Short mmCIF file of N, CA and C in Angstrom, two decimals:
data_model
loop_
_atom_site.label_atom_id
_atom_site.label_comp_id
_atom_site.label_asym_id
_atom_site.label_seq_id
_atom_site.Cartn_x
_atom_site.Cartn_y
_atom_site.Cartn_z
N MET A 1 0.84 -1.17 0.00
CA MET A 1 0.00 0.00 0.00
C MET A 1 0.89 1.24 0.00
N THR A 2 0.56 2.20 -0.84
CA THR A 2 1.34 3.44 -0.90
C THR A 2 0.85 4.42 0.16
N ALA A 3 1.65 5.45 0.38
CA ALA A 3 1.28 6.48 1.35
C ALA A 3 -0.03 7.16 0.94
N ASP A 4 -0.19 7.41 -0.35
CA ASP A 4 -1.43 8.04 -0.84
C ASP A 4 -2.64 7.15 -0.60
N GLU A 5 -2.48 5.86 -0.80
CA GLU A 5 -3.59 4.93 -0.56
C GLU A 5 -3.97 4.89 0.91
N ILE A 6 -2.98 4.97 1.77
CA ILE A 6 -3.27 5.00 3.21
C ILE A 6 -4.04 6.26 3.58
N VAL A 7 -3.62 7.39 3.05
CA VAL A 7 -4.33 8.65 3.32
C VAL A 7 -5.76 8.58 2.79
N GLN A 8 -5.95 8.03 1.61
CA GLN A 8 -7.30 7.88 1.05
C GLN A 8 -8.16 6.98 1.92
N LEU A 9 -7.59 5.90 2.42
CA LEU A 9 -8.33 5.00 3.30
C LEU A 9 -8.71 5.71 4.60
N GLN A 10 -7.79 6.49 5.15
CA GLN A 10 -8.09 7.25 6.37
C GLN A 10 -9.24 8.23 6.12
N GLN A 11 -9.22 8.90 5.00
CA GLN A 11 -10.28 9.85 4.66
C GLN A 11 -11.61 9.13 4.47
N MET A 12 -11.58 7.97 3.85
CA MET A 12 -12.80 7.19 3.65
C MET A 12 -13.39 6.76 4.99
N VAL A 13 -12.53 6.28 5.89
CA VAL A 13 -13.00 5.84 7.21
C VAL A 13 -13.70 6.99 7.93
N ARG A 14 -13.15 8.17 7.87
CA ARG A 14 -13.75 9.33 8.56
C ARG A 14 -15.12 9.69 7.99
N ARG A 15 -15.39 9.31 6.75
CA ARG A 15 -16.68 9.64 6.13
C ARG A 15 -17.76 8.60 6.39
N VAL A 16 -17.43 7.50 7.03
CA VAL A 16 -18.43 6.46 7.31
C VAL A 16 -19.47 7.03 8.27
N PRO A 17 -20.76 6.92 7.92
CA PRO A 17 -21.80 7.48 8.79
C PRO A 17 -22.02 6.63 10.04
N ILE A 18 -22.50 7.29 11.08
CA ILE A 18 -22.83 6.60 12.32
C ILE A 18 -24.24 6.99 12.73
N ALA A 19 -25.08 6.00 12.97
CA ALA A 19 -26.46 6.25 13.40
C ALA A 19 -26.46 6.87 14.80
N PRO A 20 -27.45 7.72 15.08
CA PRO A 20 -27.52 8.36 16.40
C PRO A 20 -27.50 7.38 17.57
N HIS A 21 -28.18 6.22 17.42
CA HIS A 21 -28.20 5.30 18.56
C HIS A 21 -26.81 4.73 18.86
N VAL A 22 -25.96 4.61 17.84
CA VAL A 22 -24.60 4.12 18.06
C VAL A 22 -23.77 5.20 18.75
N ILE A 23 -23.95 6.45 18.36
CA ILE A 23 -23.27 7.56 19.02
C ILE A 23 -23.68 7.63 20.49
N HIS A 24 -24.98 7.51 20.74
CA HIS A 24 -25.46 7.54 22.12
C HIS A 24 -24.89 6.39 22.94
N PHE A 25 -24.77 5.22 22.33
CA PHE A 25 -24.18 4.08 23.04
C PHE A 25 -22.73 4.39 23.43
N ALA A 26 -21.96 4.92 22.49
CA ALA A 26 -20.56 5.27 22.78
C ALA A 26 -20.48 6.33 23.87
N LEU A 27 -21.36 7.32 23.80
CA LEU A 27 -21.39 8.37 24.83
C LEU A 27 -21.72 7.78 26.20
N ARG A 28 -22.72 6.91 26.25
CA ARG A 28 -23.10 6.29 27.53
C ARG A 28 -21.95 5.46 28.10
N LEU A 29 -21.27 4.73 27.23
CA LEU A 29 -20.17 3.89 27.68
C LEU A 29 -19.06 4.75 28.30
N VAL A 30 -18.66 5.79 27.60
CA VAL A 30 -17.58 6.64 28.11
C VAL A 30 -18.03 7.37 29.38
N ARG A 31 -19.22 7.91 29.39
CA ARG A 31 -19.71 8.60 30.59
C ARG A 31 -19.80 7.65 31.78
N ALA A 32 -20.09 6.40 31.52
CA ALA A 32 -20.21 5.41 32.60
C ALA A 32 -18.86 5.14 33.27
N THR A 33 -17.76 5.55 32.65
CA THR A 33 -16.44 5.35 33.27
C THR A 33 -16.07 6.48 34.22
N ARG A 34 -16.86 7.55 34.24
CA ARG A 34 -16.50 8.74 35.01
C ARG A 34 -17.13 8.72 36.40
N VAL A 35 -16.30 8.67 37.40
CA VAL A 35 -16.74 8.59 38.79
C VAL A 35 -17.63 9.77 39.16
N GLU A 36 -17.35 10.94 38.61
CA GLU A 36 -18.07 12.15 39.00
C GLU A 36 -19.48 12.26 38.41
N GLU A 37 -19.82 11.41 37.45
CA GLU A 37 -21.18 11.43 36.89
C GLU A 37 -22.17 10.90 37.93
N ASP A 38 -23.40 11.41 37.88
CA ASP A 38 -24.41 11.05 38.88
C ASP A 38 -24.87 9.60 38.79
N ASP A 39 -25.05 9.10 37.59
CA ASP A 39 -25.69 7.79 37.43
C ASP A 39 -24.73 6.68 36.99
N VAL A 40 -23.50 6.71 37.50
CA VAL A 40 -22.55 5.66 37.11
C VAL A 40 -22.83 4.38 37.89
N PRO A 41 -22.52 3.25 37.29
CA PRO A 41 -22.68 1.98 38.01
C PRO A 41 -21.79 1.94 39.26
N GLU A 42 -22.22 1.21 40.24
CA GLU A 42 -21.48 1.10 41.50
C GLU A 42 -20.06 0.58 41.28
N LEU A 43 -19.87 -0.31 40.32
CA LEU A 43 -18.54 -0.85 40.07
C LEU A 43 -17.54 0.24 39.72
N VAL A 44 -18.01 1.29 39.05
CA VAL A 44 -17.12 2.41 38.70
C VAL A 44 -16.74 3.17 39.96
N ARG A 45 -17.71 3.44 40.81
CA ARG A 45 -17.40 4.14 42.08
C ARG A 45 -16.43 3.32 42.93
N GLU A 46 -16.56 2.01 42.84
CA GLU A 46 -15.73 1.12 43.66
C GLU A 46 -14.32 0.94 43.09
N TRP A 47 -14.16 0.92 41.75
CA TRP A 47 -12.90 0.52 41.15
C TRP A 47 -12.16 1.59 40.34
N VAL A 48 -12.80 2.70 40.01
CA VAL A 48 -12.19 3.66 39.09
C VAL A 48 -11.82 4.95 39.82
N SER A 49 -10.61 5.44 39.56
CA SER A 49 -10.23 6.73 40.11
C SER A 49 -10.33 7.83 39.04
N TRP A 50 -10.20 7.46 37.77
CA TRP A 50 -10.29 8.45 36.69
C TRP A 50 -10.87 7.77 35.45
N GLY A 51 -11.89 8.38 34.87
CA GLY A 51 -12.54 7.81 33.70
C GLY A 51 -12.12 8.47 32.40
N ALA A 52 -12.64 7.97 31.32
CA ALA A 52 -12.31 8.47 29.97
C ALA A 52 -12.94 9.84 29.74
N GLY A 53 -12.25 10.66 28.98
CA GLY A 53 -12.72 12.00 28.65
C GLY A 53 -13.39 12.04 27.28
N PRO A 54 -13.65 13.26 26.79
CA PRO A 54 -14.33 13.42 25.50
C PRO A 54 -13.59 12.78 24.32
N ARG A 55 -12.27 12.80 24.35
CA ARG A 55 -11.54 12.17 23.25
C ARG A 55 -11.76 10.66 23.22
N GLY A 56 -12.11 10.10 24.37
CA GLY A 56 -12.44 8.68 24.41
C GLY A 56 -13.61 8.36 23.50
N VAL A 57 -14.62 9.23 23.52
CA VAL A 57 -15.79 9.04 22.64
C VAL A 57 -15.37 9.21 21.19
N GLN A 58 -14.60 10.26 20.91
CA GLN A 58 -14.19 10.52 19.53
C GLN A 58 -13.42 9.34 18.94
N TYR A 59 -12.48 8.82 19.70
CA TYR A 59 -11.67 7.73 19.17
C TYR A 59 -12.39 6.39 19.20
N LEU A 60 -13.35 6.25 20.09
CA LEU A 60 -14.19 5.06 20.08
C LEU A 60 -15.01 5.02 18.79
N LEU A 61 -15.57 6.16 18.41
CA LEU A 61 -16.34 6.24 17.17
C LEU A 61 -15.45 6.05 15.94
N LEU A 62 -14.28 6.66 15.95
CA LEU A 62 -13.36 6.52 14.81
C LEU A 62 -12.89 5.07 14.67
N ALA A 63 -12.56 4.44 15.78
CA ALA A 63 -12.15 3.03 15.72
C ALA A 63 -13.31 2.14 15.26
N GLY A 64 -14.53 2.48 15.68
CA GLY A 64 -15.70 1.74 15.21
C GLY A 64 -15.87 1.86 13.71
N LYS A 65 -15.63 3.06 13.18
CA LYS A 65 -15.70 3.27 11.73
C LYS A 65 -14.64 2.42 11.02
N ALA A 66 -13.43 2.43 11.55
CA ALA A 66 -12.35 1.65 10.93
C ALA A 66 -12.69 0.16 10.95
N ARG A 67 -13.22 -0.32 12.06
CA ARG A 67 -13.59 -1.74 12.14
C ARG A 67 -14.68 -2.07 11.12
N ALA A 68 -15.66 -1.19 10.99
CA ALA A 68 -16.73 -1.43 10.03
C ALA A 68 -16.17 -1.55 8.61
N VAL A 69 -15.27 -0.64 8.25
CA VAL A 69 -14.66 -0.69 6.91
C VAL A 69 -13.86 -1.99 6.73
N LEU A 70 -13.10 -2.37 7.75
CA LEU A 70 -12.33 -3.61 7.66
C LEU A 70 -13.23 -4.84 7.54
N GLU A 71 -14.45 -4.73 8.05
CA GLU A 71 -15.43 -5.82 7.95
C GLU A 71 -16.23 -5.72 6.64
N GLY A 72 -15.93 -4.70 5.81
CA GLY A 72 -16.60 -4.57 4.52
C GLY A 72 -17.92 -3.82 4.57
N ARG A 73 -18.14 -3.04 5.64
CA ARG A 73 -19.38 -2.28 5.77
C ARG A 73 -19.10 -0.79 5.79
N PHE A 74 -20.07 -0.01 5.38
CA PHE A 74 -19.95 1.44 5.42
C PHE A 74 -20.97 2.02 6.38
N PHE A 75 -21.17 1.34 7.49
CA PHE A 75 -22.00 1.82 8.60
C PHE A 75 -21.47 1.16 9.86
N VAL A 76 -21.64 1.84 10.98
CA VAL A 76 -21.11 1.37 12.25
C VAL A 76 -22.25 0.81 13.10
N THR A 77 -21.99 -0.29 13.78
CA THR A 77 -22.97 -0.88 14.69
C THR A 77 -22.46 -0.79 16.13
N THR A 78 -23.34 -1.05 17.07
CA THR A 78 -22.90 -1.09 18.46
C THR A 78 -21.92 -2.24 18.67
N ASP A 79 -22.02 -3.29 17.88
CA ASP A 79 -21.04 -4.38 17.98
C ASP A 79 -19.63 -3.91 17.60
N ASP A 80 -19.54 -2.99 16.65
CA ASP A 80 -18.23 -2.41 16.31
C ASP A 80 -17.67 -1.64 17.50
N ILE A 81 -18.51 -0.86 18.14
CA ILE A 81 -18.08 -0.08 19.31
C ILE A 81 -17.64 -1.02 20.43
N LYS A 82 -18.41 -2.07 20.65
CA LYS A 82 -18.06 -3.04 21.70
C LYS A 82 -16.72 -3.71 21.40
N ALA A 83 -16.48 -4.03 20.13
CA ALA A 83 -15.25 -4.73 19.74
C ALA A 83 -14.00 -3.88 19.95
N VAL A 84 -14.13 -2.57 19.82
CA VAL A 84 -12.95 -1.71 19.95
C VAL A 84 -12.88 -1.02 21.31
N ALA A 85 -13.87 -1.23 22.16
CA ALA A 85 -13.95 -0.50 23.43
C ALA A 85 -12.73 -0.73 24.33
N LYS A 86 -12.34 -1.97 24.51
CA LYS A 86 -11.21 -2.22 25.42
C LYS A 86 -9.90 -1.61 24.91
N PRO A 87 -9.52 -1.84 23.65
CA PRO A 87 -8.27 -1.22 23.20
C PRO A 87 -8.30 0.31 23.22
N VAL A 88 -9.46 0.89 22.97
CA VAL A 88 -9.56 2.36 22.95
C VAL A 88 -9.57 2.93 24.36
N LEU A 89 -10.24 2.27 25.28
CA LEU A 89 -10.45 2.85 26.61
C LEU A 89 -9.48 2.38 27.68
N ARG A 90 -8.74 1.32 27.45
CA ARG A 90 -7.93 0.74 28.55
C ARG A 90 -6.93 1.73 29.13
N HIS A 91 -6.36 2.59 28.32
CA HIS A 91 -5.41 3.56 28.88
C HIS A 91 -6.09 4.86 29.32
N ARG A 92 -7.39 4.94 29.11
CA ARG A 92 -8.14 6.13 29.52
C ARG A 92 -8.89 5.91 30.83
N VAL A 93 -9.00 4.68 31.27
CA VAL A 93 -9.67 4.35 32.52
C VAL A 93 -8.58 3.96 33.52
N ILE A 94 -8.49 4.71 34.60
CA ILE A 94 -7.47 4.47 35.62
C ILE A 94 -8.15 3.85 36.83
N THR A 95 -7.76 2.64 37.15
CA THR A 95 -8.35 1.96 38.30
C THR A 95 -7.66 2.43 39.59
N ASN A 96 -8.37 2.26 40.70
CA ASN A 96 -7.84 2.68 42.00
C ASN A 96 -7.12 1.51 42.68
N TYR A 97 -6.62 1.78 43.88
CA TYR A 97 -5.87 0.76 44.61
C TYR A 97 -6.75 -0.45 44.92
N SER A 98 -7.99 -0.20 45.28
CA SER A 98 -8.91 -1.30 45.61
C SER A 98 -9.04 -2.26 44.43
N ALA A 99 -9.20 -1.72 43.24
CA ALA A 99 -9.31 -2.56 42.05
C ALA A 99 -8.00 -3.29 41.77
N GLU A 100 -6.91 -2.55 41.82
CA GLU A 100 -5.61 -3.16 41.51
C GLU A 100 -5.27 -4.28 42.49
N SER A 101 -5.58 -4.07 43.77
CA SER A 101 -5.27 -5.10 44.76
C SER A 101 -6.14 -6.34 44.59
N SER A 102 -7.27 -6.17 43.92
CA SER A 102 -8.17 -7.30 43.64
C SER A 102 -7.95 -7.89 42.26
N GLY A 103 -6.98 -7.35 41.52
CA GLY A 103 -6.71 -7.85 40.18
C GLY A 103 -7.67 -7.35 39.12
N ILE A 104 -8.40 -6.28 39.42
CA ILE A 104 -9.35 -5.71 38.47
C ILE A 104 -8.61 -4.74 37.55
N THR A 105 -8.64 -5.01 36.26
CA THR A 105 -7.96 -4.19 35.26
C THR A 105 -8.95 -3.23 34.60
N PRO A 106 -8.44 -2.20 33.92
CA PRO A 106 -9.33 -1.35 33.13
C PRO A 106 -10.15 -2.15 32.12
N ASP A 107 -9.55 -3.17 31.51
CA ASP A 107 -10.29 -4.03 30.58
C ASP A 107 -11.48 -4.69 31.26
N ALA A 108 -11.28 -5.14 32.50
CA ALA A 108 -12.37 -5.79 33.23
C ALA A 108 -13.49 -4.79 33.52
N VAL A 109 -13.13 -3.56 33.84
CA VAL A 109 -14.14 -2.52 34.08
C VAL A 109 -14.95 -2.28 32.81
N VAL A 110 -14.25 -2.09 31.69
CA VAL A 110 -14.93 -1.84 30.41
C VAL A 110 -15.82 -3.03 30.05
N GLU A 111 -15.31 -4.23 30.24
CA GLU A 111 -16.10 -5.43 29.93
C GLU A 111 -17.39 -5.48 30.75
N ARG A 112 -17.29 -5.19 32.03
CA ARG A 112 -18.49 -5.18 32.88
C ARG A 112 -19.47 -4.11 32.43
N LEU A 113 -18.96 -2.93 32.07
CA LEU A 113 -19.84 -1.87 31.59
C LEU A 113 -20.54 -2.29 30.30
N LEU A 114 -19.82 -2.94 29.41
CA LEU A 114 -20.43 -3.42 28.16
C LEU A 114 -21.53 -4.42 28.45
N ASP A 115 -21.34 -5.25 29.47
CA ASP A 115 -22.37 -6.22 29.84
C ASP A 115 -23.62 -5.54 30.40
N GLU A 116 -23.44 -4.41 31.07
CA GLU A 116 -24.55 -3.74 31.74
C GLU A 116 -25.30 -2.73 30.87
N LEU A 117 -24.61 -2.12 29.93
CA LEU A 117 -25.24 -1.06 29.13
C LEU A 117 -26.14 -1.63 28.04
N PRO A 118 -27.35 -1.09 27.91
CA PRO A 118 -28.20 -1.51 26.79
C PRO A 118 -27.69 -0.91 25.48
N ASP A 119 -27.89 -1.62 24.38
CA ASP A 119 -27.48 -1.10 23.07
C ASP A 119 -28.26 0.16 22.70
N ARG A 120 -29.52 0.18 23.08
CA ARG A 120 -30.38 1.32 22.74
C ARG A 120 -31.22 1.70 23.94
N ARG A 121 -31.59 2.99 23.96
CA ARG A 121 -32.53 3.49 24.94
C ARG A 121 -33.52 4.38 24.22
N PRO A 122 -34.71 4.57 24.78
CA PRO A 122 -35.68 5.47 24.14
C PRO A 122 -35.05 6.85 23.94
N GLY A 123 -35.26 7.40 22.76
CA GLY A 123 -34.73 8.71 22.45
C GLY A 123 -33.37 8.70 21.76
N ASP A 124 -32.76 7.53 21.64
CA ASP A 124 -31.44 7.45 21.01
C ASP A 124 -31.46 7.79 19.52
N GLU A 125 -32.61 7.70 18.90
CA GLU A 125 -32.68 7.97 17.46
C GLU A 125 -32.77 9.46 17.15
N VAL A 126 -32.93 10.28 18.17
CA VAL A 126 -33.02 11.72 17.97
C VAL A 126 -31.70 12.38 18.31
N ALA A 127 -31.71 13.67 18.38
CA ALA A 127 -30.54 14.46 18.74
C ALA A 127 -29.45 14.38 17.68
N ALA A 128 -29.82 14.75 16.46
CA ALA A 128 -28.84 14.79 15.38
C ALA A 128 -27.74 15.80 15.68
N SER A 129 -28.02 16.78 16.54
CA SER A 129 -27.00 17.76 16.89
C SER A 129 -25.81 17.10 17.57
N VAL A 130 -26.06 16.03 18.32
CA VAL A 130 -24.96 15.30 18.95
C VAL A 130 -24.11 14.66 17.87
N LYS A 131 -24.76 14.06 16.89
CA LYS A 131 -24.02 13.43 15.79
C LYS A 131 -23.19 14.48 15.06
N GLN A 132 -23.78 15.63 14.79
CA GLN A 132 -23.07 16.69 14.08
C GLN A 132 -21.87 17.17 14.89
N ALA A 133 -22.04 17.30 16.19
CA ALA A 133 -20.95 17.80 17.03
C ALA A 133 -19.77 16.83 17.07
N LEU A 134 -20.06 15.54 17.03
CA LEU A 134 -18.99 14.54 17.15
C LEU A 134 -18.36 14.15 15.82
N THR A 135 -19.13 14.21 14.76
CA THR A 135 -18.60 13.72 13.49
C THR A 135 -18.27 14.82 12.51
N GLY A 136 -18.68 16.04 12.81
CA GLY A 136 -18.34 17.17 11.95
C GLY A 136 -19.05 17.10 10.69
#
């Protein structure tokens, strides 16, 4: 592959559309890692000292797009987001001493959150402004 072909592939990946419910899923996942959020799962309060920031959502969506293209699709699913969640978020989720002493890794936290979060919630199909803000 030439350098130009790589750049073209990168540009193509960035143009892959993402449905609002997939964006909302990624947002919920990243927000669920933040201890300071009101409605985080108890496991986050127990095991996390620092959660993922806004770039976590951006790169989760971008990695989901790349995975979709590699799978031969030009749309992103929540399964794409789930598949890339651990590699994207593992260095963005910092576990506390309690978690580390129990052998709980950032990957384990993300995995548990993926098990708990629903793929869709009522209202996920709306709010195109969120999509516009994240995907440009």
